[in-house]
Short mmCIF file of N, CA, C and O in Angstrom, two decimals:
data_model
loop_
_atom_site.label_atom_id
_atom_site.label_comp_id
_atom_site.label_asym_id
_atom_site.label_seq_id
_atom_site.Cartn_x
_atom_site.Cartn_y
_atom_site.Cartn_z
N MET N 6 22.78 -13.47 9.62
CA MET N 6 21.35 -13.42 9.42
C MET N 6 20.99 -12.71 8.12
O MET N 6 20.05 -13.11 7.45
N PHE N 7 21.76 -11.65 7.80
CA PHE N 7 21.45 -10.90 6.59
C PHE N 7 21.57 -11.79 5.35
O PHE N 7 20.67 -11.82 4.51
N LEU N 8 22.66 -12.53 5.25
CA LEU N 8 22.86 -13.38 4.08
C LEU N 8 21.77 -14.45 4.00
O LEU N 8 21.21 -14.70 2.93
N GLY N 9 21.45 -15.09 5.12
CA GLY N 9 20.38 -16.09 5.12
C GLY N 9 19.05 -15.50 4.72
O GLY N 9 18.29 -16.11 3.95
N ARG N 10 18.77 -14.31 5.23
CA ARG N 10 17.52 -13.62 4.91
C ARG N 10 17.46 -13.31 3.42
O ARG N 10 16.42 -13.50 2.77
N VAL N 11 18.56 -12.84 2.85
CA VAL N 11 18.60 -12.51 1.42
C VAL N 11 18.46 -13.78 0.57
O VAL N 11 17.75 -13.77 -0.43
N LEU N 12 19.10 -14.85 0.98
CA LEU N 12 18.99 -16.10 0.21
C LEU N 12 17.57 -16.62 0.19
O LEU N 12 17.08 -17.10 -0.84
N ILE N 13 16.89 -16.55 1.32
CA ILE N 13 15.49 -16.97 1.36
C ILE N 13 14.64 -16.03 0.50
O ILE N 13 13.76 -16.46 -0.24
N ALA N 14 14.94 -14.74 0.57
CA ALA N 14 14.21 -13.76 -0.23
C ALA N 14 14.39 -14.04 -1.72
O ALA N 14 13.44 -13.92 -2.50
N VAL N 15 15.60 -14.42 -2.12
CA VAL N 15 15.87 -14.72 -3.53
C VAL N 15 15.00 -15.89 -4.00
O VAL N 15 14.51 -15.89 -5.14
N LEU N 16 14.78 -16.87 -3.14
CA LEU N 16 13.90 -17.98 -3.50
C LEU N 16 12.48 -17.49 -3.77
O LEU N 16 11.85 -17.88 -4.75
N PHE N 17 11.98 -16.62 -2.89
CA PHE N 17 10.62 -16.09 -3.08
C PHE N 17 10.55 -15.22 -4.33
O PHE N 17 9.58 -15.30 -5.09
N LEU N 18 11.55 -14.37 -4.54
CA LEU N 18 11.56 -13.52 -5.73
C LEU N 18 11.68 -14.36 -7.00
O LEU N 18 11.04 -14.05 -8.03
N GLY N 19 12.48 -15.42 -6.94
CA GLY N 19 12.60 -16.33 -8.09
C GLY N 19 11.28 -17.00 -8.42
O GLY N 19 10.93 -17.15 -9.60
N GLU N 20 10.55 -17.39 -7.40
CA GLU N 20 9.23 -18.00 -7.63
C GLU N 20 8.28 -16.99 -8.25
O GLU N 20 7.49 -17.34 -9.13
N ALA N 21 8.35 -15.75 -7.82
CA ALA N 21 7.50 -14.71 -8.40
C ALA N 21 7.84 -14.51 -9.87
O ALA N 21 6.94 -14.44 -10.72
N LEU N 22 9.12 -14.43 -10.18
CA LEU N 22 9.54 -14.26 -11.58
C LEU N 22 9.14 -15.45 -12.43
O LEU N 22 8.70 -15.29 -13.58
N GLN N 23 9.28 -16.64 -11.87
CA GLN N 23 8.90 -17.85 -12.61
C GLN N 23 7.40 -17.82 -12.93
O GLN N 23 7.00 -18.13 -14.05
N LYS N 24 6.59 -17.45 -11.97
CA LYS N 24 5.15 -17.37 -12.20
C LYS N 24 4.82 -16.28 -13.20
O LYS N 24 3.91 -16.43 -14.02
N ALA N 25 5.53 -15.16 -13.15
CA ALA N 25 5.27 -14.06 -14.07
C ALA N 25 5.67 -14.43 -15.50
O ALA N 25 4.96 -14.09 -16.45
N ASN N 26 6.80 -15.10 -15.65
CA ASN N 26 7.29 -15.46 -16.99
C ASN N 26 6.52 -16.60 -17.63
O ASN N 26 6.34 -16.61 -18.84
N ASP N 27 6.09 -17.55 -16.82
CA ASP N 27 5.36 -18.71 -17.35
C ASP N 27 4.38 -19.22 -16.30
O ASP N 27 4.68 -20.17 -15.57
N PRO N 28 3.21 -18.60 -16.21
CA PRO N 28 2.25 -19.00 -15.18
C PRO N 28 1.53 -20.33 -15.46
O PRO N 28 0.92 -20.89 -14.56
N VAL N 29 1.64 -20.84 -16.68
CA VAL N 29 0.86 -22.01 -17.07
C VAL N 29 1.12 -23.24 -16.18
O VAL N 29 0.17 -23.89 -15.74
N PRO N 30 2.39 -23.61 -15.89
CA PRO N 30 2.59 -24.78 -15.03
C PRO N 30 1.96 -24.62 -13.64
O PRO N 30 1.36 -25.58 -13.13
N ALA N 31 2.09 -23.45 -13.06
CA ALA N 31 1.48 -23.23 -11.74
C ALA N 31 -0.04 -23.26 -11.83
O ALA N 31 -0.71 -23.81 -10.96
N MET N 32 -0.58 -22.71 -12.90
CA MET N 32 -2.03 -22.74 -13.11
C MET N 32 -2.52 -24.17 -13.27
O MET N 32 -3.57 -24.54 -12.72
N ALA N 33 -1.77 -24.97 -14.01
CA ALA N 33 -2.15 -26.38 -14.21
C ALA N 33 -2.10 -27.13 -12.88
O ALA N 33 -2.99 -27.94 -12.59
N LEU N 34 -1.08 -26.86 -12.08
CA LEU N 34 -0.96 -27.52 -10.77
C LEU N 34 -2.15 -27.17 -9.89
O LEU N 34 -2.74 -28.04 -9.25
N LEU N 35 -2.52 -25.89 -9.88
CA LEU N 35 -3.69 -25.47 -9.10
C LEU N 35 -4.96 -26.15 -9.62
O LEU N 35 -5.78 -26.63 -8.83
N SER N 36 -5.12 -26.18 -10.93
CA SER N 36 -6.30 -26.80 -11.53
C SER N 36 -6.38 -28.29 -11.21
O SER N 36 -7.47 -28.83 -10.97
N ASN N 37 -5.22 -28.96 -11.19
CA ASN N 37 -5.19 -30.39 -10.86
C ASN N 37 -5.70 -30.66 -9.45
O ASN N 37 -6.15 -31.76 -9.15
N PHE N 38 -5.60 -29.67 -8.57
CA PHE N 38 -6.09 -29.81 -7.21
C PHE N 38 -7.49 -29.22 -7.04
O PHE N 38 -7.97 -29.06 -5.92
N GLY N 39 -8.13 -28.88 -8.15
CA GLY N 39 -9.49 -28.37 -8.11
C GLY N 39 -9.58 -26.91 -7.68
O GLY N 39 -10.65 -26.44 -7.31
N LEU N 40 -8.48 -26.19 -7.75
CA LEU N 40 -8.48 -24.78 -7.38
C LEU N 40 -8.49 -23.92 -8.63
O LEU N 40 -8.11 -24.36 -9.71
N ALA N 41 -8.92 -22.68 -8.47
CA ALA N 41 -8.98 -21.76 -9.60
C ALA N 41 -7.57 -21.39 -10.06
O ALA N 41 -6.70 -21.07 -9.25
N ALA N 42 -7.37 -21.43 -11.36
CA ALA N 42 -6.05 -21.14 -11.94
C ALA N 42 -5.62 -19.70 -11.66
O ALA N 42 -4.43 -19.42 -11.55
N TRP N 43 -6.57 -18.79 -11.51
CA TRP N 43 -6.23 -17.38 -11.28
C TRP N 43 -5.53 -17.16 -9.94
O TRP N 43 -4.94 -16.10 -9.71
N LEU N 44 -5.56 -18.15 -9.06
CA LEU N 44 -4.88 -18.02 -7.76
C LEU N 44 -3.37 -17.89 -7.92
O LEU N 44 -2.67 -17.51 -6.97
N VAL N 45 -2.87 -18.16 -9.12
CA VAL N 45 -1.44 -17.97 -9.37
C VAL N 45 -1.05 -16.51 -9.19
O VAL N 45 0.06 -16.21 -8.74
N TRP N 46 -1.95 -15.57 -9.48
CA TRP N 46 -1.62 -14.15 -9.40
C TRP N 46 -1.48 -13.66 -7.96
O TRP N 46 -0.50 -12.97 -7.64
N PRO N 47 -2.38 -14.00 -7.05
CA PRO N 47 -2.13 -13.64 -5.65
C PRO N 47 -0.87 -14.32 -5.10
O PRO N 47 -0.14 -13.72 -4.30
N ALA N 48 -0.61 -15.56 -5.54
CA ALA N 48 0.60 -16.25 -5.10
C ALA N 48 1.84 -15.51 -5.59
O ALA N 48 2.81 -15.34 -4.84
N LEU N 49 1.80 -15.05 -6.83
CA LEU N 49 2.92 -14.28 -7.38
C LEU N 49 3.15 -13.03 -6.55
O LEU N 49 4.29 -12.71 -6.19
N MET N 50 2.08 -12.30 -6.25
CA MET N 50 2.20 -11.07 -5.45
C MET N 50 2.74 -11.38 -4.06
O MET N 50 3.59 -10.64 -3.53
N PHE N 51 2.25 -12.45 -3.45
CA PHE N 51 2.74 -12.82 -2.12
C PHE N 51 4.23 -13.13 -2.17
O PHE N 51 4.99 -12.65 -1.33
N ASN N 52 4.65 -13.92 -3.17
CA ASN N 52 6.07 -14.24 -3.31
C ASN N 52 6.91 -12.98 -3.45
O ASN N 52 7.95 -12.85 -2.79
N ALA N 53 6.48 -12.07 -4.30
CA ALA N 53 7.24 -10.84 -4.53
C ALA N 53 7.30 -9.98 -3.27
O ALA N 53 8.37 -9.48 -2.91
N LEU N 54 6.17 -9.81 -2.61
CA LEU N 54 6.14 -8.97 -1.40
C LEU N 54 6.98 -9.57 -0.28
O LEU N 54 7.69 -8.84 0.42
N VAL N 55 6.90 -10.87 -0.10
CA VAL N 55 7.72 -11.52 0.94
C VAL N 55 9.20 -11.36 0.62
O VAL N 55 10.00 -11.05 1.49
N GLY N 56 9.57 -11.56 -0.64
CA GLY N 56 10.96 -11.41 -1.02
C GLY N 56 11.50 -10.02 -0.72
O GLY N 56 12.56 -9.87 -0.11
N VAL N 57 10.75 -9.01 -1.10
CA VAL N 57 11.17 -7.63 -0.84
C VAL N 57 11.19 -7.35 0.65
O VAL N 57 12.13 -6.73 1.17
N ALA N 58 10.18 -7.81 1.38
CA ALA N 58 10.11 -7.57 2.83
C ALA N 58 11.28 -8.23 3.56
O ALA N 58 11.84 -7.64 4.48
N LEU N 59 11.65 -9.42 3.14
CA LEU N 59 12.77 -10.10 3.80
C LEU N 59 14.08 -9.37 3.53
O LEU N 59 14.90 -9.22 4.44
N ILE N 60 14.29 -8.93 2.31
CA ILE N 60 15.52 -8.19 2.01
C ILE N 60 15.56 -6.90 2.81
O ILE N 60 16.61 -6.51 3.34
N ALA N 61 14.41 -6.25 2.93
CA ALA N 61 14.35 -4.98 3.68
C ALA N 61 14.53 -5.19 5.17
O ALA N 61 14.78 -4.23 5.89
N GLY N 62 14.39 -6.41 5.64
CA GLY N 62 14.57 -6.68 7.06
C GLY N 62 13.28 -6.67 7.84
O GLY N 62 13.26 -6.29 9.01
N ALA N 63 12.21 -7.09 7.20
CA ALA N 63 10.92 -7.13 7.87
C ALA N 63 11.02 -7.89 9.18
O ALA N 63 11.76 -8.87 9.29
N ARG N 64 10.29 -7.42 10.13
CA ARG N 64 10.31 -8.04 11.46
C ARG N 64 9.68 -9.42 11.43
O ARG N 64 9.30 -9.94 10.40
N ARG N 65 9.51 -9.98 12.55
CA ARG N 65 9.09 -11.37 12.68
C ARG N 65 7.72 -11.69 12.11
O ARG N 65 7.39 -12.84 11.93
N GLY N 66 6.91 -10.71 11.79
CA GLY N 66 5.57 -10.98 11.27
C GLY N 66 5.56 -11.62 9.89
O GLY N 66 4.68 -12.39 9.57
N VAL N 67 6.53 -11.28 9.05
CA VAL N 67 6.55 -11.80 7.68
C VAL N 67 7.01 -13.26 7.65
O VAL N 67 6.48 -14.07 6.90
N ALA N 68 8.00 -13.58 8.45
CA ALA N 68 8.59 -14.93 8.41
C ALA N 68 7.58 -16.04 8.73
O ALA N 68 7.56 -17.05 8.02
N PRO N 69 6.72 -15.90 9.76
CA PRO N 69 5.74 -16.98 9.98
C PRO N 69 4.74 -17.12 8.83
O PRO N 69 4.36 -18.24 8.49
N LEU N 70 4.36 -16.00 8.23
CA LEU N 70 3.46 -16.08 7.07
C LEU N 70 4.15 -16.81 5.92
O LEU N 70 3.55 -17.64 5.25
N ALA N 71 5.42 -16.48 5.70
CA ALA N 71 6.18 -17.14 4.64
C ALA N 71 6.34 -18.63 4.93
O ALA N 71 6.23 -19.46 4.02
N ALA N 72 6.58 -18.98 6.18
CA ALA N 72 6.71 -20.39 6.55
C ALA N 72 5.40 -21.13 6.31
O ALA N 72 5.41 -22.25 5.77
N GLY N 73 4.31 -20.51 6.69
CA GLY N 73 3.00 -21.12 6.44
C GLY N 73 2.73 -21.32 4.96
O GLY N 73 2.23 -22.36 4.54
N TYR N 74 3.09 -20.32 4.17
CA TYR N 74 2.92 -20.40 2.73
C TYR N 74 3.73 -21.57 2.17
O TYR N 74 3.23 -22.35 1.36
N CYS N 75 4.98 -21.69 2.62
CA CYS N 75 5.83 -22.79 2.16
C CYS N 75 5.23 -24.14 2.54
O CYS N 75 5.24 -25.08 1.74
N ALA N 76 4.73 -24.24 3.76
CA ALA N 76 4.15 -25.51 4.22
C ALA N 76 2.92 -25.87 3.39
O ALA N 76 2.77 -27.02 2.96
N VAL N 77 2.05 -24.89 3.16
CA VAL N 77 0.82 -25.16 2.40
C VAL N 77 1.14 -25.49 0.94
O VAL N 77 0.61 -26.46 0.39
N THR N 78 2.01 -24.70 0.32
CA THR N 78 2.29 -24.94 -1.09
C THR N 78 3.11 -26.20 -1.33
O THR N 78 3.08 -26.75 -2.42
N SER N 79 3.81 -26.67 -0.31
CA SER N 79 4.56 -27.92 -0.48
C SER N 79 3.62 -29.09 -0.75
O SER N 79 4.00 -30.05 -1.44
N VAL N 80 2.40 -29.01 -0.24
CA VAL N 80 1.42 -30.08 -0.45
C VAL N 80 1.17 -30.29 -1.94
O VAL N 80 1.05 -31.42 -2.42
N PHE N 81 1.15 -29.19 -2.71
CA PHE N 81 0.90 -29.29 -4.15
C PHE N 81 2.05 -29.96 -4.88
O PHE N 81 1.89 -30.44 -5.99
N LEU N 82 3.21 -29.97 -4.27
CA LEU N 82 4.40 -30.50 -4.93
C LEU N 82 4.72 -31.93 -4.51
O LEU N 82 5.68 -32.52 -5.01
N TYR N 83 3.93 -32.48 -3.61
CA TYR N 83 4.16 -33.86 -3.17
C TYR N 83 3.60 -34.81 -4.22
O TYR N 83 2.45 -35.22 -4.18
N LEU N 84 4.44 -35.13 -5.21
CA LEU N 84 4.08 -36.03 -6.29
C LEU N 84 5.18 -37.11 -6.35
O LEU N 84 6.15 -36.97 -7.09
N PRO N 85 5.04 -38.18 -5.56
CA PRO N 85 6.10 -39.19 -5.44
C PRO N 85 6.58 -39.79 -6.76
O PRO N 85 7.71 -40.23 -6.86
N ASP N 86 5.73 -39.80 -7.78
CA ASP N 86 6.13 -40.38 -9.06
C ASP N 86 6.98 -39.43 -9.91
O ASP N 86 7.48 -39.82 -10.96
N ASP N 87 7.10 -38.18 -9.47
CA ASP N 87 7.85 -37.17 -10.22
C ASP N 87 9.06 -36.72 -9.40
O ASP N 87 8.91 -35.92 -8.48
N PRO N 88 10.25 -37.22 -9.71
CA PRO N 88 11.43 -36.88 -8.91
C PRO N 88 11.70 -35.37 -8.85
O PRO N 88 12.14 -34.86 -7.83
N TRP N 89 11.46 -34.66 -9.95
CA TRP N 89 11.68 -33.22 -9.96
C TRP N 89 10.76 -32.52 -8.96
O TRP N 89 11.20 -31.67 -8.17
N GLN N 90 9.48 -32.88 -8.96
CA GLN N 90 8.53 -32.25 -8.03
C GLN N 90 8.86 -32.63 -6.59
O GLN N 90 8.69 -31.82 -5.68
N MET N 91 9.36 -33.83 -6.38
CA MET N 91 9.74 -34.23 -5.02
C MET N 91 10.95 -33.42 -4.53
O MET N 91 11.04 -33.07 -3.35
N THR N 92 11.86 -33.09 -5.45
CA THR N 92 12.99 -32.24 -5.09
C THR N 92 12.49 -30.86 -4.69
O THR N 92 12.94 -30.28 -3.68
N ILE N 93 11.56 -30.32 -5.45
CA ILE N 93 11.00 -29.00 -5.13
C ILE N 93 10.19 -29.07 -3.83
O ILE N 93 10.21 -28.14 -3.02
N PHE N 94 9.49 -30.19 -3.62
CA PHE N 94 8.75 -30.40 -2.37
C PHE N 94 9.70 -30.29 -1.17
O PHE N 94 9.44 -29.59 -0.19
N LEU N 95 10.84 -30.99 -1.26
CA LEU N 95 11.80 -30.95 -0.16
C LEU N 95 12.42 -29.56 -0.01
O LEU N 95 12.66 -29.10 1.11
N LYS N 96 12.65 -28.86 -1.11
CA LYS N 96 13.16 -27.49 -1.06
C LYS N 96 12.18 -26.60 -0.32
O LYS N 96 12.56 -25.77 0.50
N LYS N 97 10.89 -26.79 -0.59
CA LYS N 97 9.87 -25.99 0.09
C LYS N 97 9.90 -26.22 1.60
O LYS N 97 9.72 -25.30 2.38
N LEU N 98 10.13 -27.47 2.00
CA LEU N 98 10.21 -27.76 3.43
C LEU N 98 11.43 -27.09 4.06
O LEU N 98 11.37 -26.59 5.18
N VAL N 99 12.54 -27.06 3.33
CA VAL N 99 13.73 -26.37 3.82
C VAL N 99 13.48 -24.87 3.89
O VAL N 99 13.88 -24.20 4.84
N ASP N 100 12.78 -24.33 2.89
CA ASP N 100 12.39 -22.91 2.92
C ASP N 100 11.55 -22.62 4.15
O ASP N 100 11.73 -21.60 4.82
N CYS N 101 10.63 -23.53 4.44
CA CYS N 101 9.77 -23.40 5.62
C CYS N 101 10.61 -23.33 6.88
O CYS N 101 10.41 -22.47 7.74
N ARG N 102 11.59 -24.21 6.99
CA ARG N 102 12.48 -24.21 8.15
C ARG N 102 13.24 -22.90 8.27
O ARG N 102 13.36 -22.32 9.34
N GLY N 103 13.76 -22.40 7.14
CA GLY N 103 14.48 -21.13 7.16
C GLY N 103 13.60 -19.98 7.60
O GLY N 103 14.03 -19.09 8.35
N CYS N 104 12.36 -19.99 7.16
CA CYS N 104 11.42 -18.93 7.56
C CYS N 104 11.10 -19.02 9.05
O CYS N 104 11.01 -17.99 9.73
N PHE N 105 10.95 -20.23 9.56
CA PHE N 105 10.73 -20.38 11.00
C PHE N 105 11.95 -19.91 11.79
O PHE N 105 11.82 -19.28 12.84
N ASP N 106 13.15 -20.18 11.28
CA ASP N 106 14.36 -19.69 11.93
C ASP N 106 14.34 -18.16 11.99
O ASP N 106 14.66 -17.57 13.02
N LEU N 107 13.98 -17.52 10.88
CA LEU N 107 13.88 -16.06 10.88
C LEU N 107 12.83 -15.57 11.87
O LEU N 107 13.02 -14.55 12.53
N ALA N 108 11.73 -16.28 11.96
CA ALA N 108 10.67 -15.88 12.89
C ALA N 108 11.17 -15.93 14.33
O ALA N 108 10.85 -15.06 15.14
N VAL N 109 11.96 -16.93 14.65
CA VAL N 109 12.45 -17.10 16.01
C VAL N 109 13.62 -16.15 16.30
O VAL N 109 13.67 -15.50 17.35
N LEU N 110 14.55 -16.05 15.36
CA LEU N 110 15.77 -15.29 15.59
C LEU N 110 15.65 -13.81 15.24
O LEU N 110 16.47 -13.00 15.66
N GLY N 111 14.63 -13.45 14.47
CA GLY N 111 14.48 -12.05 14.05
C GLY N 111 15.26 -11.78 12.79
O GLY N 111 15.90 -12.66 12.21
N ALA N 112 15.22 -10.55 12.36
CA ALA N 112 15.81 -10.16 11.08
C ALA N 112 17.31 -9.97 11.14
O ALA N 112 17.98 -9.86 10.12
N GLY N 113 17.88 -9.87 12.32
CA GLY N 113 19.32 -9.63 12.42
C GLY N 113 19.61 -8.14 12.56
O GLY N 113 18.72 -7.33 12.76
N THR N 114 20.87 -7.79 12.42
CA THR N 114 21.27 -6.41 12.67
C THR N 114 21.22 -5.52 11.43
O THR N 114 21.10 -4.32 11.55
N TRP N 115 21.32 -6.08 10.25
CA TRP N 115 21.29 -5.28 9.03
C TRP N 115 19.86 -5.16 8.52
O TRP N 115 19.36 -6.05 7.85
N ILE N 116 19.23 -4.06 8.87
CA ILE N 116 17.83 -3.83 8.50
C ILE N 116 17.76 -2.45 7.84
O ILE N 116 18.23 -1.47 8.40
N PHE N 117 17.18 -2.38 6.65
CA PHE N 117 17.13 -1.14 5.91
C PHE N 117 16.37 -0.04 6.65
O PHE N 117 16.78 1.11 6.63
N ALA N 118 15.29 -0.39 7.31
CA ALA N 118 14.52 0.63 8.03
C ALA N 118 15.39 1.27 9.12
O ALA N 118 15.32 2.48 9.35
N ARG N 119 16.22 0.50 9.75
CA ARG N 119 17.12 1.02 10.79
C ARG N 119 18.18 1.93 10.16
O ARG N 119 18.54 2.94 10.71
N ALA N 120 18.65 1.55 8.99
CA ALA N 120 19.69 2.35 8.32
C ALA N 120 19.14 3.68 7.84
O ALA N 120 19.88 4.65 7.71
N LEU N 121 17.85 3.75 7.55
CA LEU N 121 17.24 4.98 7.04
C LEU N 121 16.86 5.96 8.15
O LEU N 121 16.59 7.12 7.87
N ARG N 122 16.83 5.50 9.40
CA ARG N 122 16.48 6.39 10.51
C ARG N 122 17.56 7.45 10.71
O ARG N 122 18.75 7.14 10.65
N PRO N 123 17.16 8.70 10.97
CA PRO N 123 18.16 9.73 11.24
C PRO N 123 18.87 9.44 12.57
O PRO N 123 18.27 8.96 13.52
N ARG N 124 20.15 9.70 12.57
CA ARG N 124 20.96 9.49 13.77
C ARG N 124 20.93 10.76 14.62
O ARG N 124 21.03 11.86 14.09
N PRO N 125 20.84 10.61 15.95
CA PRO N 125 20.84 11.81 16.81
C PRO N 125 22.23 12.42 16.92
O PRO N 125 23.22 11.92 16.65
#
């Protein structure tokens, strides 16, 4: 579970870094759907926070939110004429599945908050 959780977290952190380094493509995608381009910044923060929370071993509350985010944002990537966007669309659906798995199965045994607790 730890490795799966970290791999999913890396995807979210990678998306945050991508938006931070070059927000223009994400802004253009949002604008194409009639949404405000500035929404890229809350999305970046959400990606970063989810990534850190998953690595830290956040309980089941984060995973359903992340799954919902993946499901909603996949809609923006459904562009059948663009093979690259369709690949990312399918990746988002797989991310969604992984987040639902985490929601159902929990964070696993390696959780940082548990490791930081004092032992009796």
